[in-house]
Coordinates of C-alpha atoms (C1' of nucleotides) and ligand atoms in Angstrom, one line a residue:
Chain A
M82 CA 40.8 0.4 -41.4
R83 CA 43.0 -1.9 -43.2
S84 CA 42.4 -4.5 -45.6
N85 CA 41.9 -7.2 -43.0
V86 CA 39.9 -4.9 -40.9
P87 CA 36.6 -5.4 -42.3
S88 CA 33.4 -4.1 -42.6
T89 CA 31.8 -4.3 -39.3
N90 CA 32.7 -1.0 -38.1
I91 CA 31.4 1.3 -35.6
I92 CA 32.7 4.8 -36.3
F93 CA 32.2 7.8 -34.2
N94 CA 33.8 10.8 -35.4
R95 CA 34.3 13.8 -33.3
V96 CA 35.0 16.6 -35.6
S97 CA 35.4 20.2 -34.7
E98 CA 35.5 22.7 -37.4
S99 CA 38.7 24.5 -37.7
G100 CA 38.9 28.1 -37.3
T101 CA 35.6 28.6 -35.8
Q102 CA 35.3 29.9 -32.5
Q103 CA 32.7 27.4 -31.7
Q104 CA 34.8 24.4 -31.2
H105 CA 32.1 22.0 -30.1
P106 CA 32.7 19.0 -32.2
T107 CA 30.0 17.4 -34.0
I108 CA 29.5 13.8 -33.0
V109 CA 28.3 11.5 -35.5
G110 CA 27.6 7.9 -35.1
V111 CA 28.0 5.8 -38.2
L112 CA 27.5 2.1 -38.6
N113 CA 28.7 0.6 -41.7
K114 CA 27.5 -2.9 -41.4
P115 CA 25.6 -5.1 -39.5
G116 CA 28.0 -7.0 -37.4
T117 CA 27.4 -10.4 -37.8
V118 CA 29.2 -11.1 -34.7
I119 CA 31.8 -8.9 -33.1
S120 CA 32.0 -11.0 -30.0
Q121 CA 33.4 -14.4 -29.9
G122 CA 36.5 -13.8 -27.8
S123 CA 35.9 -10.5 -29.3
N124 CA 39.0 -8.8 -30.3
L125 CA 38.1 -5.3 -30.8
K126 CA 40.4 -2.6 -31.7
R127 CA 39.7 0.9 -31.2
T128 CA 41.7 3.5 -32.9
T129 CA 41.6 6.9 -31.7
A130 CA 43.0 9.8 -33.3
I131 CA 42.6 12.6 -30.9
S132 CA 43.6 16.1 -31.2
T133 CA 43.3 18.7 -28.6
S134 CA 40.3 18.5 -26.5
L135 CA 38.1 21.4 -25.7
G136 CA 38.8 23.6 -22.8
P137 CA 38.2 22.8 -19.3
S138 CA 37.9 19.2 -18.6
P139 CA 34.9 18.6 -16.4
K140 CA 35.7 17.0 -13.3
V141 CA 33.4 14.3 -13.3
L142 CA 32.3 11.9 -10.8
I143 CA 30.1 9.2 -12.4
R144 CA 28.0 7.5 -9.9
P145 CA 27.3 3.9 -10.1
V146 CA 23.8 3.2 -10.8
S147 CA 23.7 -0.5 -11.3
T148 CA 25.0 -3.5 -9.8
S149 CA 27.5 -4.3 -12.3
Q150 CA 31.0 -3.7 -11.8
P151 CA 32.4 -0.3 -12.8
I152 CA 34.9 0.8 -15.1
I153 CA 37.0 2.9 -13.0
V154 CA 39.0 5.7 -14.2
S155 CA 40.9 7.7 -11.8
A156 CA 41.3 11.2 -12.6
Q157 CA 43.2 13.8 -10.8
Q158 CA 41.2 15.7 -8.4
Q159 CA 39.2 18.7 -8.5
Q160 CA 38.4 21.0 -11.2
Q161 CA 41.3 23.1 -10.5
P162 CA 43.5 22.5 -13.4
K163 CA 41.5 23.9 -16.0
Y164 CA 43.9 23.5 -18.6
L165 CA 46.3 21.5 -16.7
L166 CA 45.5 18.0 -17.7
S167 CA 46.3 15.6 -15.0
P168 CA 49.1 13.5 -15.9
T169 CA 47.9 10.6 -13.8
K170 CA 44.7 9.8 -15.3
I171 CA 44.7 6.1 -15.5
I172 CA 42.4 3.3 -16.0
T173 CA 42.7 0.9 -13.1
A174 CA 41.4 -2.4 -12.6
L175 CA 37.9 -3.3 -12.7
P176 CA 36.3 -6.6 -12.1
T177 CA 34.6 -7.6 -15.3
R178 CA 31.0 -7.8 -15.4
T179 CA 29.9 -10.9 -13.9
Q180 CA 27.1 -11.6 -16.3
I181 CA 29.2 -11.8 -19.3
P182 CA 31.9 -14.2 -18.9
I183 CA 34.6 -13.2 -21.1
T184 CA 35.6 -16.6 -22.4
G185 CA 38.5 -17.3 -24.6
S186 CA 40.8 -14.7 -25.3
P187 CA 40.5 -11.5 -23.4
T188 CA 38.9 -8.5 -24.9
K189 CA 41.3 -6.2 -26.3
V190 CA 40.8 -2.5 -26.7
T191 CA 43.4 -0.8 -28.5
V192 CA 43.6 2.9 -28.3
V193 CA 45.7 4.8 -30.6
R194 CA 46.1 8.4 -30.1
S195 CA 47.7 10.7 -32.6
Q196 CA 48.1 14.2 -32.2
G197 CA 45.8 16.5 -34.0
P198 CA 46.8 19.0 -36.5
T199 CA 47.3 21.6 -33.9
A200 CA 48.9 19.5 -31.4
V201 CA 52.4 18.4 -31.4
R202 CA 53.7 17.8 -34.8
T203 CA 55.9 15.1 -33.8
G204 CA 53.6 12.9 -35.8
G205 CA 54.6 10.2 -33.3
Q206 CA 51.8 8.0 -32.3
N207 CA 51.3 7.1 -28.8
V208 CA 49.7 3.8 -28.6
V209 CA 47.9 2.6 -25.8
V210 CA 46.7 -1.0 -25.6
K211 CA 44.1 -1.7 -23.1
T212 CA 43.3 -5.2 -22.4
I213 CA 40.3 -6.1 -20.4
N214 CA 41.3 -9.4 -19.0
G215 CA 40.1 -11.1 -15.9
G216 CA 38.6 -8.0 -14.5
Q217 CA 41.6 -5.9 -15.2
I218 CA 42.5 -3.5 -17.7
E219 CA 46.0 -3.7 -18.7
Q220 CA 47.5 -0.9 -20.6
K221 CA 50.4 -1.0 -22.9
S222 CA 51.9 2.0 -24.3
S223 CA 54.2 2.4 -27.2
D224 CA 56.2 5.0 -25.6
S225 CA 57.6 4.7 -22.2
L226 CA 55.6 7.7 -21.3
A227 CA 53.1 5.3 -20.3
T228 CA 52.4 7.2 -17.3
K229 CA 50.7 9.8 -19.2
P230 CA 49.5 8.1 -22.3
L231 CA 46.0 9.2 -21.8
T232 CA 46.7 12.7 -21.3
V233 CA 48.6 13.4 -24.3
V234 CA 46.3 15.8 -25.5
G235 CA 47.6 19.2 -26.4
Q236 CA 46.7 22.2 -24.5
P237 CA 43.4 23.8 -25.2
Q238 CA 44.1 24.3 -28.7
S239 CA 43.6 27.2 -30.7
S240 CA 41.2 26.8 -33.4
T241 CA 41.8 23.9 -35.4
S242 CA 41.3 20.4 -34.4
V243 CA 40.0 17.2 -35.6
S244 CA 39.2 14.2 -33.5
K245 CA 38.2 10.9 -34.5
V246 CA 37.3 7.9 -32.7
Q247 CA 36.9 4.8 -34.3
L248 CA 35.8 1.4 -33.2
V249 CA 37.0 -1.2 -35.5
R250 CA 36.7 -4.8 -35.5
V251 CA 39.7 -6.7 -36.0
V252 CA 39.7 -9.9 -37.6
S253 CA 42.4 -11.6 -36.1
T254 CA 43.9 -11.2 -32.8
T255 CA 47.3 -10.3 -34.1
A256 CA 46.1 -8.4 -36.8
T257 CA 47.4 -5.1 -35.7
T258 CA 48.8 -4.9 -39.1
S259 CA 48.9 -1.4 -40.3
Q260 CA 49.3 0.2 -37.1
P261 CA 52.7 0.5 -35.8
T262 CA 50.8 0.5 -32.6
T263 CA 51.0 -3.1 -31.8
S264 CA 54.4 -3.8 -30.7
I265 CA 54.8 -2.1 -27.5
S266 CA 56.3 -2.2 -24.2
S267 CA 53.8 -3.6 -22.0
T268 CA 53.5 -1.3 -19.2
V269 CA 50.8 -2.3 -17.0
R270 CA 49.3 0.0 -14.9
P271 CA 47.8 1.2 -12.2
I272 CA 49.7 4.1 -12.3
A273 CA 48.7 6.8 -10.0
P274 CA 46.2 6.4 -7.4
A275 CA 44.1 9.3 -8.2
T276 CA 42.4 11.5 -5.9
Q277 CA 39.2 11.4 -7.7
Q278 CA 37.5 8.5 -9.4
I279 CA 35.3 8.4 -12.2
H280 CA 33.0 5.4 -12.2
I281 CA 31.1 4.5 -15.1
V282 CA 29.1 1.5 -14.4
Q283 CA 28.6 -0.6 -17.2
K284 CA 25.2 -1.6 -18.1
P285 CA 24.2 -4.9 -17.0
T286 CA 24.8 -7.0 -20.1
S287 CA 22.5 -9.9 -19.4
Y288 CA 19.5 -8.5 -21.0
H289 CA 16.0 -9.1 -19.9
R290 CA 15.4 -8.6 -23.5
R291 CA 16.4 -12.1 -24.1
I292 CA 13.6 -13.1 -22.1
L293 CA 11.3 -10.4 -23.4
L294 CA 11.9 -10.8 -27.0
P295 CA 10.2 -14.1 -27.6
A296 CA 7.3 -13.3 -25.4
S297 CA 6.3 -9.8 -26.1
T298 CA 7.7 -9.1 -29.5
P299 CA 6.7 -10.7 -32.6
I300 CA 8.7 -8.2 -34.5
A301 CA 12.2 -8.9 -35.0
I302 CA 13.5 -5.4 -35.3
K303 CA 13.1 -3.8 -32.1
P304 CA 15.5 -1.1 -30.8
A305 CA 17.4 -2.2 -27.8
V306 CA 15.6 0.4 -25.8
S307 CA 13.3 -1.2 -23.4
S308 CA 15.3 -4.1 -22.2
V309 CA 17.4 -2.9 -19.3
A310 CA 15.9 -1.7 -16.3
S311 CA 14.4 -4.3 -14.1
G312 CA 17.6 -6.0 -13.1
N313 CA 19.3 -3.4 -11.1
S314 CA 18.2 -3.4 -7.6
L315 CA 20.5 -0.5 -7.0
L316 CA 18.9 1.7 -9.6
K317 CA 17.2 4.3 -7.9
P318 CA 13.7 5.3 -9.1
I319 CA 14.1 8.0 -11.7
T320 CA 10.6 8.7 -12.4
T321 CA 10.5 11.6 -10.2
H322 CA 12.4 14.0 -12.3
L323 CA 11.2 12.8 -15.5
T324 CA 7.6 13.7 -14.9
S325 CA 8.2 17.3 -14.7
K326 CA 4.6 18.0 -14.8
G327 CA 4.1 16.8 -11.4
Q328 CA 1.6 14.5 -12.7
S329 CA 2.4 10.9 -12.9
P330 CA -0.3 9.8 -10.6
H331 CA 1.1 6.3 -10.6
I332 CA 4.1 7.1 -8.7
L333 CA 2.6 8.8 -5.9
S334 CA -0.5 6.8 -5.3
S335 CA 0.9 3.4 -5.9
S336 CA -1.6 2.1 -3.6
G337 CA -4.3 3.6 -5.7
G338 CA -7.5 4.8 -4.3
P339 CA -8.7 8.2 -3.7
S340 CA -7.9 7.8 -0.1
A341 CA -4.3 8.0 -0.8
N342 CA -2.3 10.2 1.4
N343 CA -2.9 13.8 1.0
D344 CA -0.1 14.4 3.3
A345 CA 2.1 14.5 0.3
M346 CA 0.4 17.7 -0.5
K347 CA 1.6 19.4 2.6
N348 CA 4.2 22.2 2.4
L349 CA 3.4 23.0 -1.1
F350 CA 4.2 26.4 -2.2
R351 CA 4.2 28.2 -5.4
K352 CA 7.2 29.9 -6.7
Q353 CA 7.9 32.1 -9.6
E354 CA 10.8 31.4 -11.7
N355 CA 11.5 32.7 -15.1
G356 CA 8.1 33.9 -15.2
T357 CA 6.8 30.5 -15.1
S358 CA 5.0 29.0 -12.4
V359 CA 6.8 26.4 -10.6
Y360 CA 5.5 24.3 -7.9
L361 CA 7.8 23.0 -5.4
E362 CA 7.5 21.3 -2.0
T363 CA 9.6 22.0 0.9
S364 CA 9.4 18.7 2.4
G365 CA 11.3 17.1 -0.5
Q366 CA 8.2 15.7 -1.9
R367 CA 6.8 15.8 -5.4
P368 CA 5.9 19.0 -7.0
R369 CA 2.4 19.2 -7.7
K370 CA 0.3 21.5 -9.8
P371 CA -2.9 23.0 -8.5
C372 CA -6.0 22.5 -10.6
N373 CA -8.1 25.2 -12.1
C374 CA -11.4 23.4 -12.3
T375 CA -14.6 25.5 -12.3
K376 CA -17.4 23.2 -13.4
S377 CA -16.6 19.7 -12.1
Q378 CA -16.4 20.6 -8.5
C379 CA -13.1 18.7 -8.7
L380 CA -15.2 15.6 -8.4
K381 CA -14.8 14.2 -11.9
L382 CA -11.7 12.8 -13.5
Y383 CA -11.4 16.0 -15.3
C384 CA -9.7 17.2 -12.2
D385 CA -6.2 16.0 -11.9
C386 CA -6.2 16.3 -8.1
F387 CA -9.3 14.1 -7.9
A388 CA -7.9 11.8 -10.6
N389 CA -4.9 11.3 -8.6
G390 CA -6.8 10.4 -5.5
E391 CA -5.7 13.6 -3.8
F392 CA -7.6 16.3 -2.1
C393 CA -7.4 19.7 -3.6
Q394 CA -4.9 21.8 -1.7
N395 CA -3.6 25.2 -2.8
C396 CA -5.7 24.9 -5.9
N397 CA -7.4 27.6 -7.8
C398 CA -10.5 25.7 -8.3
S399 CA -14.0 27.1 -7.9
S400 CA -16.7 25.4 -6.0
C401 CA -14.4 22.6 -5.1
A402 CA -15.8 19.7 -3.3
N403 CA -12.6 17.7 -3.3
N404 CA -11.9 18.3 0.3
L405 CA -12.7 17.0 3.7
N406 CA -15.6 19.3 3.9
H407 CA -17.4 17.4 1.3
E408 CA -16.6 13.9 2.0
E409 CA -20.0 12.6 1.3
E410 CA -20.3 14.1 -2.0
R411 CA -16.8 13.1 -2.8
S412 CA -17.4 9.6 -1.8
R413 CA -20.2 9.3 -4.1
A414 CA -18.3 10.8 -6.9
I415 CA -15.6 8.4 -6.3
K416 CA -18.0 5.5 -6.3
A417 CA -19.5 6.8 -9.5
C418 CA -16.1 6.9 -11.1
L419 CA -15.3 3.4 -10.0
D420 CA -18.6 2.4 -11.4
R421 CA -17.8 3.6 -14.8
N422 CA -14.4 2.3 -14.7
P423 CA -13.1 0.1 -11.9
L424 CA -9.5 1.0 -12.9
A425 CA -10.3 4.7 -12.9
F426 CA -7.8 5.3 -10.0
H427 CA -5.1 3.0 -11.1
P428 CA -1.9 4.3 -12.5
K429 CA -2.1 5.2 -16.0
I430 CA 1.5 4.3 -16.7
G431 CA 2.6 0.8 -16.0
K432 CA 5.5 0.5 -13.7
G433 CA 8.7 -0.4 -15.4
R434 CA 10.8 -1.2 -12.5
N435 CA 9.8 -4.6 -11.5
G436 CA 8.8 -7.8 -13.0
G437 CA 10.1 -6.9 -16.3
G438 CA 7.1 -4.6 -16.7
I439 CA 7.4 -2.1 -19.3
R440 CA 6.6 1.5 -18.6
R441 CA 3.9 2.3 -20.9
H442 CA 0.6 3.9 -20.8
N443 CA -1.9 1.3 -19.8
K444 CA -4.8 2.4 -21.8
G445 CA -2.9 4.1 -24.6
C446 CA -3.6 7.4 -26.2
N447 CA -6.0 8.2 -28.9
C448 CA -4.4 11.3 -30.4
K449 CA -5.5 12.4 -33.7
R450 CA -3.9 15.8 -34.4
S451 CA -0.8 16.1 -32.1
N452 CA 1.3 13.3 -33.5
C453 CA 1.8 12.4 -30.0
L454 CA 4.4 15.1 -29.8
K455 CA 2.8 17.5 -27.5
N456 CA 1.5 17.3 -24.0
Y457 CA -1.9 16.8 -25.2
C458 CA -0.8 13.2 -25.6
E459 CA -0.8 11.4 -22.3
C460 CA 2.0 9.1 -23.5
Y461 CA 4.2 11.9 -24.5
E462 CA 3.4 13.8 -21.4
A463 CA 4.4 10.8 -19.3
K464 CA 7.6 10.4 -21.3
V465 CA 6.8 7.0 -22.5
P466 CA 6.6 6.0 -26.1
C467 CA 3.2 5.0 -27.6
S468 CA 2.6 1.4 -27.6
M469 CA 0.3 -1.2 -28.9
S470 CA -2.5 0.0 -26.8
C471 CA -2.4 3.4 -28.4
R472 CA -4.8 4.3 -31.2
C473 CA -3.1 7.4 -32.2
V474 CA -2.9 8.7 -35.8
G475 CA 0.3 9.9 -37.3
C476 CA 2.2 8.9 -34.1
K477 CA 5.8 10.1 -33.9
N478 CA 6.2 9.0 -30.3
S479 CA 7.1 5.5 -31.1
E480 CA 10.0 3.9 -29.5
E481 CA 11.9 4.0 -32.7
A482 CA 11.0 7.6 -33.2
A483 CA 12.3 8.4 -29.8
S484 CA 15.6 6.8 -30.7
T485 CA 15.8 8.6 -33.9
R486 CA 15.3 11.9 -32.2
L487 CA 18.0 11.0 -29.7
I488 CA 20.4 10.2 -32.5
R489 CA 19.5 13.4 -34.3
S490 CA 20.0 15.3 -31.2
L491 CA 23.4 13.8 -30.7
S492 CA 24.4 14.6 -34.2
H493 CA 24.1 18.3 -33.3
D494 CA 26.1 17.8 -30.3
S495 CA 23.2 18.7 -28.1
L496 CA 21.6 16.0 -26.2
N497 CA 18.3 17.6 -25.9
S498 CA 16.7 16.7 -22.7
D499 CA 13.5 16.4 -24.3
D500 CA 14.7 14.1 -26.7
L501 CA 16.5 12.0 -24.0
A502 CA 13.7 11.9 -21.6
P503 CA 11.5 9.2 -23.3
L504 CA 14.5 6.8 -23.5
A505 CA 15.7 7.7 -20.1
S506 CA 12.2 7.0 -18.8
V507 CA 11.9 3.8 -20.5
N508 CA 15.3 2.5 -19.5
N509 CA 15.2 3.9 -16.0
W510 CA 18.3 5.9 -16.4
T511 CA 19.0 8.4 -13.8
V512 CA 18.8 11.8 -15.3
P513 CA 20.1 14.9 -13.8
E514 CA 17.5 16.9 -12.1
R515 CA 16.4 20.0 -13.7
P516 CA 14.1 22.7 -12.9
V517 CA 10.5 22.0 -13.4
A518 CA 10.3 25.1 -15.4
A519 CA 12.5 23.6 -18.1
S520 CA 9.7 21.4 -19.2
V521 CA 8.6 20.5 -22.6
G522 CA 7.4 23.3 -24.7
Q523 CA 9.1 26.1 -23.0
V524 CA 11.2 27.1 -25.7
G525 CA 13.1 29.7 -23.9
T526 CA 14.1 27.5 -21.0
R527 CA 14.9 24.3 -22.6
R528 CA 18.2 23.0 -21.7
E529 CA 20.6 20.8 -23.5
V530 CA 23.4 18.6 -22.5
P531 CA 26.6 20.0 -23.6
V532 CA 27.9 16.8 -25.1
A533 CA 31.2 18.2 -26.2
E534 CA 32.0 19.5 -22.8
L535 CA 31.3 16.4 -21.2
L536 CA 33.6 14.5 -23.5
S537 CA 36.4 16.9 -23.3
D538 CA 37.9 14.8 -20.7
N539 CA 39.7 12.0 -22.4
D540 CA 39.3 9.6 -19.7
V541 CA 35.7 10.1 -19.5
S542 CA 35.3 9.6 -23.2
D543 CA 37.5 6.5 -22.8
C544 CA 35.2 5.1 -20.3
I545 CA 32.2 6.0 -22.4
M546 CA 33.7 4.4 -25.3
M547 CA 34.4 1.2 -23.6
C548 CA 30.9 1.1 -22.4
M549 CA 29.6 1.6 -25.8
L550 CA 31.9 -1.1 -27.0
N551 CA 30.6 -3.4 -24.6
Q552 CA 27.1 -2.6 -25.4
G553 CA 27.9 -3.1 -29.0
E554 CA 29.3 -6.4 -28.4
E555 CA 26.4 -7.5 -26.4
S556 CA 24.1 -6.4 -29.1
C557 CA 26.0 -8.4 -31.5
K558 CA 25.9 -11.4 -29.3
L559 CA 22.3 -11.3 -29.5
D560 CA 22.2 -11.5 -33.2
N561 CA 20.7 -8.1 -33.5
V562 CA 20.4 -6.4 -36.8
L563 CA 22.0 -3.2 -37.7
L564 CA 19.4 -1.0 -36.3
E565 CA 19.5 -2.7 -32.9
L566 CA 23.2 -2.5 -32.7
Q567 CA 23.1 1.1 -33.6
L568 CA 20.6 1.9 -31.1
A569 CA 22.2 -0.1 -28.4
I570 CA 25.4 1.8 -28.9
I571 CA 23.8 5.2 -29.3
Q572 CA 21.8 4.7 -26.2
E573 CA 24.6 3.5 -24.2
F574 CA 26.3 6.6 -25.2
A575 CA 23.4 8.6 -24.0
R576 CA 23.2 6.7 -20.8
C577 CA 26.8 7.3 -20.0
L578 CA 26.3 11.0 -20.8
T579 CA 23.5 11.2 -18.4
Q580 CA 25.9 9.8 -15.6
V581 CA 28.6 12.2 -16.6
S582 CA 26.2 15.0 -16.6
C583 CA 24.7 14.1 -13.3
A584 CA 28.1 13.9 -11.8
S585 CA 29.4 17.0 -13.3
R586 CA 26.5 19.0 -12.1
K587 CA 27.1 17.6 -8.7
T588 CA 30.8 18.4 -8.8
A589 CA 31.0 21.6 -10.7
P590 CA 30.9 24.7 -8.6
N591 CA 29.2 26.4 -11.2
P592 CA 26.4 24.3 -12.5
S593 CA 26.5 25.9 -15.8
I594 CA 26.0 22.6 -17.3
A595 CA 22.6 22.3 -16.0
W596 CA 20.1 21.1 -18.3
Chain B
dG246 C1' -4.1 37.2 -20.4
dA247 C1' -7.3 36.0 -24.0
dG248 C1' -8.4 32.8 -27.3
dT249 C1' -7.8 28.4 -29.6
dT250 C1' -6.7 23.6 -29.8
dT251 C1' -6.8 19.2 -28.0
dG252 C1' -8.1 14.6 -26.4
dA253 C1' -9.8 12.3 -22.1
dA254 C1' -13.9 11.8 -19.6
dA255 C1' -18.6 12.1 -19.4
dC256 C1' -22.8 11.5 -21.3
dT257 C1' -26.4 9.9 -24.6
Chain C
dC227 C1' -20.3 -0.2 -28.2
dA228 C1' -20.3 4.7 -31.1
dG229 C1' -21.2 9.5 -31.5
dT230 C1' -21.5 13.8 -29.0
dT231 C1' -20.7 17.0 -25.5
dT232 C1' -18.2 18.6 -21.6
dC233 C1' -14.1 19.8 -19.5
dA234 C1' -9.6 21.5 -18.0
dA235 C1' -5.2 21.6 -19.6
dA236 C1' -2.0 22.5 -23.3
dC237 C1' -0.9 25.5 -26.5
dT238 C1' -0.8 29.9 -29.4
dC239 C1' -0.5 34.7 -30.1
Ligands
ZN273 ZN1 -9.8 20.3 -9.6
ZN274 ZN1 -7.2 20.7 -7.2
ZN275 ZN1 -10.6 21.6 -6.2
ZN276 ZN1 -0.7 10.1 -28.2
ZN277 ZN1 0.2 6.9 -27.1
ZN278 ZN1 1.2 7.9 -30.4

DNA sequence: GAGTTTGAAACT
DNA sequence: CAGTTTCAAACTC
């Protein structure tokens, strides 16, 4: 902002148009300049000018998904107070992430809130300084109202509002210059024990990427996409929900081989939903789609059932031999396939969870006309970016493209699930479950993450901001270039949103936020 | 639902 | 291998 606050800025503006009924703010991420290094005892200053937030604040419970220590924000319980903002929302202690020792001076996060146009005109600024130090967040507030500094927000405002959130690098520790903000009574806080806690678990910062980079990437510019994943033993496998097609043979038949359990296919039933066929399982198992083979007898890899090493069950196939009644025939067919390709029944998508493996299509696709943006493409269908092993023409399913789509999606305040899916898949993010029907290509049923709603809770957004901040720092520590930094932050944003979304869906009585 | 498009699998 | 055909699903209308 100021003179001595220089160029390495991460600016996120949340702006909602005034007057319009539609108050969903637009979220734009802008990065001015590659941060050479933000870190180094990083003194970051975050200035927030916040106006009124949107209506109901989602009661959110963000579930930890990784091993790293969570940032904990205690929020007042229950959805209840729709407009009644809880006065006691506070950020309480958190053990710092273990992997990144905060050496030197503590990381400072300064939060400045000023009332938006429609809010109180006092013009007074409420300044909150959060200091992450030794695993604790201290908070200092300029006004003694420290107890409610974070909830200053005006009531569900009328029409006009402008919110801005800025992340600014501060050159010197003391350089709180322009802001009157700095000098403040230091109230430290754990103020109120909240009834409900919001946990946003920070992404593990020690990147595997460091390890991966030298080995696998000759290219310097690579979005900070793939890295994560493997480290978290607590991460629960997400793949299930991401493969809405019920395909993903790799997951089910990890053991491979046609003899894989067909028990999984028990209790399948069809269900109509929105005029679209949906295939669910009662036993809590994977949805599977019946085949419609007519000429292959379901004994060629054309048949998905057969290709997945499964027996046909509840299929619509004709002259099916992919069942126990034709074991001889079937065995021959299997042998023939293995003869042609010994890996015929191996998973098509590499596993990303362990061993630093990357989730990619093993053989790659060979698309010519779909730009790898339709389910004709096996990569796209599996929600993985195209990779080196692909021979596609005019591919728009690259990792970079996926990130670009995500950013564009965010800029419209709608985190499109289809745009998020590839990155989520790659990064092993846990994504809220969604009906199978809402799969790619179903224009009518496509859902979107209501970003604005999810961010309407200031504490939630605070947490997210901090996570983003941390990721930005980490990215800088890795000497990443601008693009990498940008993506790291954007993706962290998206990752947090998925957590919030997951939580809100779980908590909200009315899962209107479904996506 | 019928017809077209698509790219993997199979085949030559 | 490469070129062609077959196939079932994805997609379009
Ligand atoms: Zn079949
Ligand atoms: Zn079948
Ligand atoms: Zn069959
Ligand atoms: Zn492709
Ligand atoms: Zn591909
Ligand atoms: Zn591609």
